[in-house]
mmCIF file of C-alpha atoms in Angstrom:
data_model
loop_
_atom_site.group_PDB
_atom_site.id
_atom_site.type_symbol
_atom_site.label_atom_id
_atom_site.label_comp_id
_atom_site.label_asym_id
_atom_site.label_seq_id
_atom_site.Cartn_x
_atom_site.Cartn_y
_atom_site.Cartn_z
ATOM 1 C CA ALA A 1378 88.315 115.091 94.806
ATOM 2 C CA LYS A 1379 88.149 117.213 97.973
ATOM 3 C CA ILE A 1380 87.292 114.207 100.178
ATOM 4 C CA TYR A 1381 90.138 112.172 98.652
ATOM 5 C CA GLU A 1382 92.607 115.030 99.229
ATOM 6 C CA ARG A 1383 91.467 115.477 102.820
ATOM 7 C CA ASP A 1384 91.595 111.709 103.500
ATOM 8 C CA SER A 1385 95.074 111.493 101.949
ATOM 9 C CA CYS A 1386 96.251 114.329 104.167
ATOM 10 C CA TRP A 1387 95.002 112.525 107.308
ATOM 11 C CA VAL A 1388 96.749 109.299 106.227
ATOM 12 C CA LYS A 1389 100.001 111.156 105.515
ATOM 13 C CA THR A 1390 99.851 112.934 108.888
ATOM 14 C CA ALA A 1391 99.119 109.685 110.748
ATOM 15 C CA LYS A 1392 101.949 107.869 108.971
ATOM 16 C CA GLU A 1393 104.505 110.649 109.506
ATOM 17 C CA SER A 1394 103.611 111.050 113.175
ATOM 18 C CA GLY A 1395 102.997 107.361 113.896
ATOM 19 C CA ASP A 1396 99.772 108.475 115.563
ATOM 20 C CA LEU A 1397 96.638 106.494 114.733
ATOM 21 C CA SER A 1398 94.333 109.062 116.341
ATOM 22 C CA TYR A 1399 94.234 110.818 112.943
ATOM 23 C CA CYS A 1400 92.790 107.761 111.181
ATOM 24 C CA PRO A 1401 89.153 108.058 112.383
ATOM 25 C CA ASN A 1402 89.028 111.400 110.525
ATOM 26 C CA VAL A 1403 89.340 109.524 107.214
ATOM 27 C CA SER A 1404 85.856 109.254 105.716
ATOM 28 C CA GLU A 1405 86.324 106.375 103.251
ATOM 29 C CA ILE A 1406 86.609 102.962 104.994
ATOM 30 C CA ARG A 1407 89.283 101.408 102.732
ATOM 31 C CA THR A 1408 91.433 104.537 103.032
ATOM 32 C CA ARG A 1409 90.850 104.573 106.804
ATOM 33 C CA ASN A 1410 92.038 100.961 106.954
ATOM 34 C CA ALA A 1411 95.080 101.941 104.871
ATOM 35 C CA CYS A 1412 95.726 104.641 107.466
ATOM 36 C CA TYR A 1413 95.742 102.059 110.260
ATOM 37 C CA VAL A 1414 98.030 99.817 108.171
ATOM 38 C CA SER A 1415 100.463 102.722 107.685
ATOM 39 C CA VAL A 1416 100.623 103.449 111.412
ATOM 40 C CA ALA A 1417 100.943 99.739 112.291
ATOM 41 C CA ASP A 1418 103.793 99.529 109.772
ATOM 42 C CA VAL A 1419 105.788 102.560 110.960
ATOM 43 C CA THR A 1420 105.263 101.771 114.656
ATOM 44 C CA ARG A 1421 105.657 97.984 114.125
ATOM 45 C CA THR A 1422 102.519 97.465 116.225
ATOM 46 C CA LEU A 1423 100.668 94.277 115.307
ATOM 47 C CA SER A 1424 97.765 94.848 117.728
ATOM 48 C CA ILE A 1425 96.571 97.801 115.596
ATOM 49 C CA CYS A 1426 95.666 95.312 112.838
ATOM 50 C CA ASP A 1427 93.286 93.356 115.082
ATOM 51 C CA GLU A 1428 91.926 96.234 117.133
ATOM 52 C CA TYR A 1429 91.115 98.692 114.347
ATOM 53 C CA ILE A 1430 90.624 96.760 111.091
ATOM 54 C CA SER A 1431 87.541 94.541 110.788
ATOM 55 C CA ASP A 1432 87.887 93.738 107.056
ATOM 56 C CA ILE A 1433 89.810 90.451 106.836
ATOM 57 C CA HIS A 1434 91.663 91.366 103.618
ATOM 58 C CA ASP A 1435 92.815 94.728 104.960
ATOM 59 C CA ARG A 1436 93.749 93.078 108.267
ATOM 60 C CA GLU A 1437 95.915 90.535 106.464
ATOM 61 C CA ILE A 1438 97.587 93.342 104.484
ATOM 62 C CA CYS A 1439 98.267 94.942 107.864
ATOM 63 C CA TYR A 1440 99.817 91.706 109.192
ATOM 64 C CA GLY A 1441 102.054 91.654 106.112
ATOM 65 C CA ALA A 1442 103.158 95.250 106.630
ATOM 66 C CA VAL A 1443 104.067 94.646 110.278
ATOM 67 C CA ALA A 1444 105.775 91.333 109.453
ATOM 68 C CA ARG A 1445 107.938 93.177 106.910
ATOM 69 C CA SER A 1446 108.733 96.106 109.216
ATOM 70 C CA ARG A 1447 109.622 93.724 112.059
ATOM 71 C CA ALA A 1448 111.236 91.190 109.682
ATOM 72 C CA ASP A 1449 109.208 88.526 111.505
ATOM 73 C CA LEU A 1450 108.170 85.478 109.473
ATOM 74 C CA LYS A 1451 105.939 84.150 112.283
ATOM 75 C CA ILE A 1452 103.470 86.977 111.645
ATOM 76 C CA CYS A 1453 103.096 85.828 108.020
ATOM 77 C CA GLY A 1454 101.771 82.523 109.394
ATOM 78 C CA GLN A 1455 98.670 84.350 110.686
ATOM 79 C CA ILE A 1456 97.669 85.212 107.106
ATOM 80 C CA LYS A 1457 95.104 82.852 105.536
ATOM 81 C CA ASN A 1458 95.061 84.227 101.966
ATOM 82 C CA PRO A 1459 97.753 82.264 100.073
ATOM 83 C CA GLY A 1460 98.681 85.211 97.828
ATOM 84 C CA TYR A 1461 99.085 87.592 100.767
ATOM 85 C CA GLN A 1462 101.042 84.961 102.680
ATOM 86 C CA ASP A 1463 103.417 84.479 99.723
ATOM 87 C CA LEU A 1464 103.955 88.254 99.485
ATOM 88 C CA CYS A 1465 104.547 88.432 103.220
ATOM 89 C CA ASP A 1466 107.118 85.621 103.145
ATOM 90 C CA GLY A 1467 108.887 87.238 100.186
ATOM 91 C CA ASN A 1468 108.979 90.664 101.823
ATOM 92 C CA VAL A 1469 110.386 89.256 105.072
ATOM 93 C CA ALA A 1470 112.964 87.240 103.113
ATOM 94 C CA ARG A 1471 113.994 90.482 101.364
ATOM 95 C CA GLU A 1472 114.329 92.331 104.677
ATOM 96 C CA LEU A 1473 116.433 89.519 106.148
ATOM 97 C CA LYS A 1474 118.273 88.944 102.825
ATOM 98 C CA ASP A 1475 117.595 85.242 103.431
ATOM 99 C CA PRO A 1476 116.975 83.032 100.367
ATOM 100 C CA SER A 1477 116.401 79.963 102.579
ATOM 101 C CA ILE A 1478 112.970 81.427 103.368
ATOM 102 C CA CYS A 1479 112.144 81.185 99.644
ATOM 103 C CA GLU A 1480 113.388 77.593 99.428
ATOM 104 C CA ASN A 1481 111.280 76.578 102.422
ATOM 105 C CA MET A 1482 108.077 78.270 101.225
ATOM 106 C CA PRO A 1483 105.285 75.832 100.439
ATOM 107 C CA ILE A 1484 103.992 76.072 96.887
ATOM 108 C CA ARG A 1485 100.453 77.160 97.615
ATOM 109 C CA GLN A 1486 97.691 76.321 95.158
ATOM 110 C CA PRO A 1487 96.211 79.501 93.631
ATOM 111 C CA VAL A 1488 92.750 80.344 94.932
ATOM 112 C CA LEU A 1489 91.109 79.652 91.534
ATOM 113 C CA THR A 1490 89.939 76.069 92.009
ATOM 114 C CA ASP A 1491 89.922 75.014 88.343
ATOM 115 C CA PHE A 1492 93.505 76.237 87.775
ATOM 116 C CA LYS A 1493 95.897 73.338 87.303
ATOM 117 C CA PRO A 1494 99.411 74.755 87.576
ATOM 118 C CA PRO A 1495 102.117 73.332 85.313
ATOM 119 C CA PRO A 1496 104.870 71.213 86.924
ATOM 120 C CA SER A 1497 107.170 74.256 86.701
ATOM 121 C CA PHE A 1498 104.807 76.315 88.916
ATOM 122 C CA GLN A 1499 106.748 77.799 91.841
ATOM 123 C CA GLY A 1500 104.064 80.024 93.313
ATOM 124 C CA GLY A 1501 105.311 82.752 95.641
ATOM 125 C CA ARG A 1502 108.873 81.469 95.513
ATOM 126 C CA VAL A 1503 109.390 83.398 92.269
ATOM 127 C CA TYR A 1504 108.592 86.751 93.913
ATOM 128 C CA CYS A 1505 110.659 85.734 96.932
ATOM 129 C CA TYR A 1506 113.766 84.872 94.891
ATOM 130 C CA GLN A 1507 113.376 88.081 92.857
ATOM 131 C CA GLU A 1508 113.130 90.229 95.972
ATOM 132 C CA VAL A 1509 116.079 88.619 97.774
ATOM 133 C CA ALA A 1510 118.168 88.720 94.574
ATOM 134 C CA LYS A 1511 117.474 92.475 94.225
ATOM 135 C CA ALA A 1512 118.227 93.107 97.911
ATOM 136 C CA THR A 1513 121.505 91.166 97.870
ATOM 137 C CA GLY A 1514 122.625 91.646 94.265
ATOM 138 C CA ASN A 1515 122.998 87.858 94.091
ATOM 139 C CA VAL A 1516 122.232 86.924 90.473
ATOM 140 C CA SER A 1517 122.498 83.186 91.215
ATOM 141 C CA LEU A 1518 119.165 83.381 93.031
ATOM 142 C CA CYS A 1519 117.512 84.256 89.711
ATOM 143 C CA GLU A 1520 118.756 80.922 88.360
ATOM 144 C CA LYS A 1521 116.490 79.126 90.846
ATOM 145 C CA ILE A 1522 113.459 80.464 88.947
ATOM 146 C CA ILE A 1523 112.128 77.945 86.414
ATOM 147 C CA SER A 1524 110.019 80.332 84.307
ATOM 148 C CA SER A 1525 112.317 81.853 81.686
ATOM 149 C CA TYR A 1526 110.213 85.051 81.613
ATOM 150 C CA GLU A 1527 110.403 85.536 85.405
ATOM 151 C CA LYS A 1528 114.091 84.529 85.464
ATOM 152 C CA GLU A 1529 114.852 87.172 82.812
ATOM 153 C CA LYS A 1530 112.880 89.775 84.788
ATOM 154 C CA CYS A 1531 114.914 88.887 87.878
ATOM 155 C CA LEU A 1532 118.236 89.123 86.059
ATOM 156 C CA LYS A 1533 117.323 92.554 84.626
ATOM 157 C CA ALA A 1534 116.174 93.825 88.041
ATOM 158 C CA VAL A 1535 119.415 92.737 89.730
ATOM 159 C CA ALA A 1536 121.534 94.228 86.930
ATOM 160 C CA ALA A 1537 119.703 97.573 87.150
ATOM 161 C CA PRO A 1538 121.243 100.015 89.653
#
C-alpha cells in the first residue's frame, strides 16, 4: 500500500504541475505510463506519448488523451486498436460538440474474430452519440442509436442534470 500511495502522489504532483520529471520516480510501470499520459494530457504534448511510453496500449491511450485535450481528430487516426480509436473519436466529438464525427465514424469490426455483429451493430457510434448528446443536451442524437437499451441509457443521461 505504501508504494501505491507514493506512486499516486508522484502522478498527482506531475499532473498538477504539468512536469513529467516526476514520473520516473513512479516504481510501477503501468502507473508510470499513466503519469506520462496525465502530463501529455494537461500539457497537450503528443511527443510525450512516443518519447516516454514504449507499451503500445498505453501509448495509444496517451494519443487518445492528447487528441481529446487538443480536440484533434487527426491524432485519433494514429491509433490502431479499434476500441481505443472509437473512444478517441467519441471523446473528440464530445469536445467539439460535433455529431457529424459520429455519423462519419466507420463501424469497426470488434477484435474478437468469431464475433458476427447483428445488422443493428453501430460500434463506437453509440458511445459517440451518447457523449455528444450529453455535451449538447440534444436528445435527438439519442434517437440515432438503434439499440433500445443504449438509446434509453442516452436519453436518461441527457435528462439527468
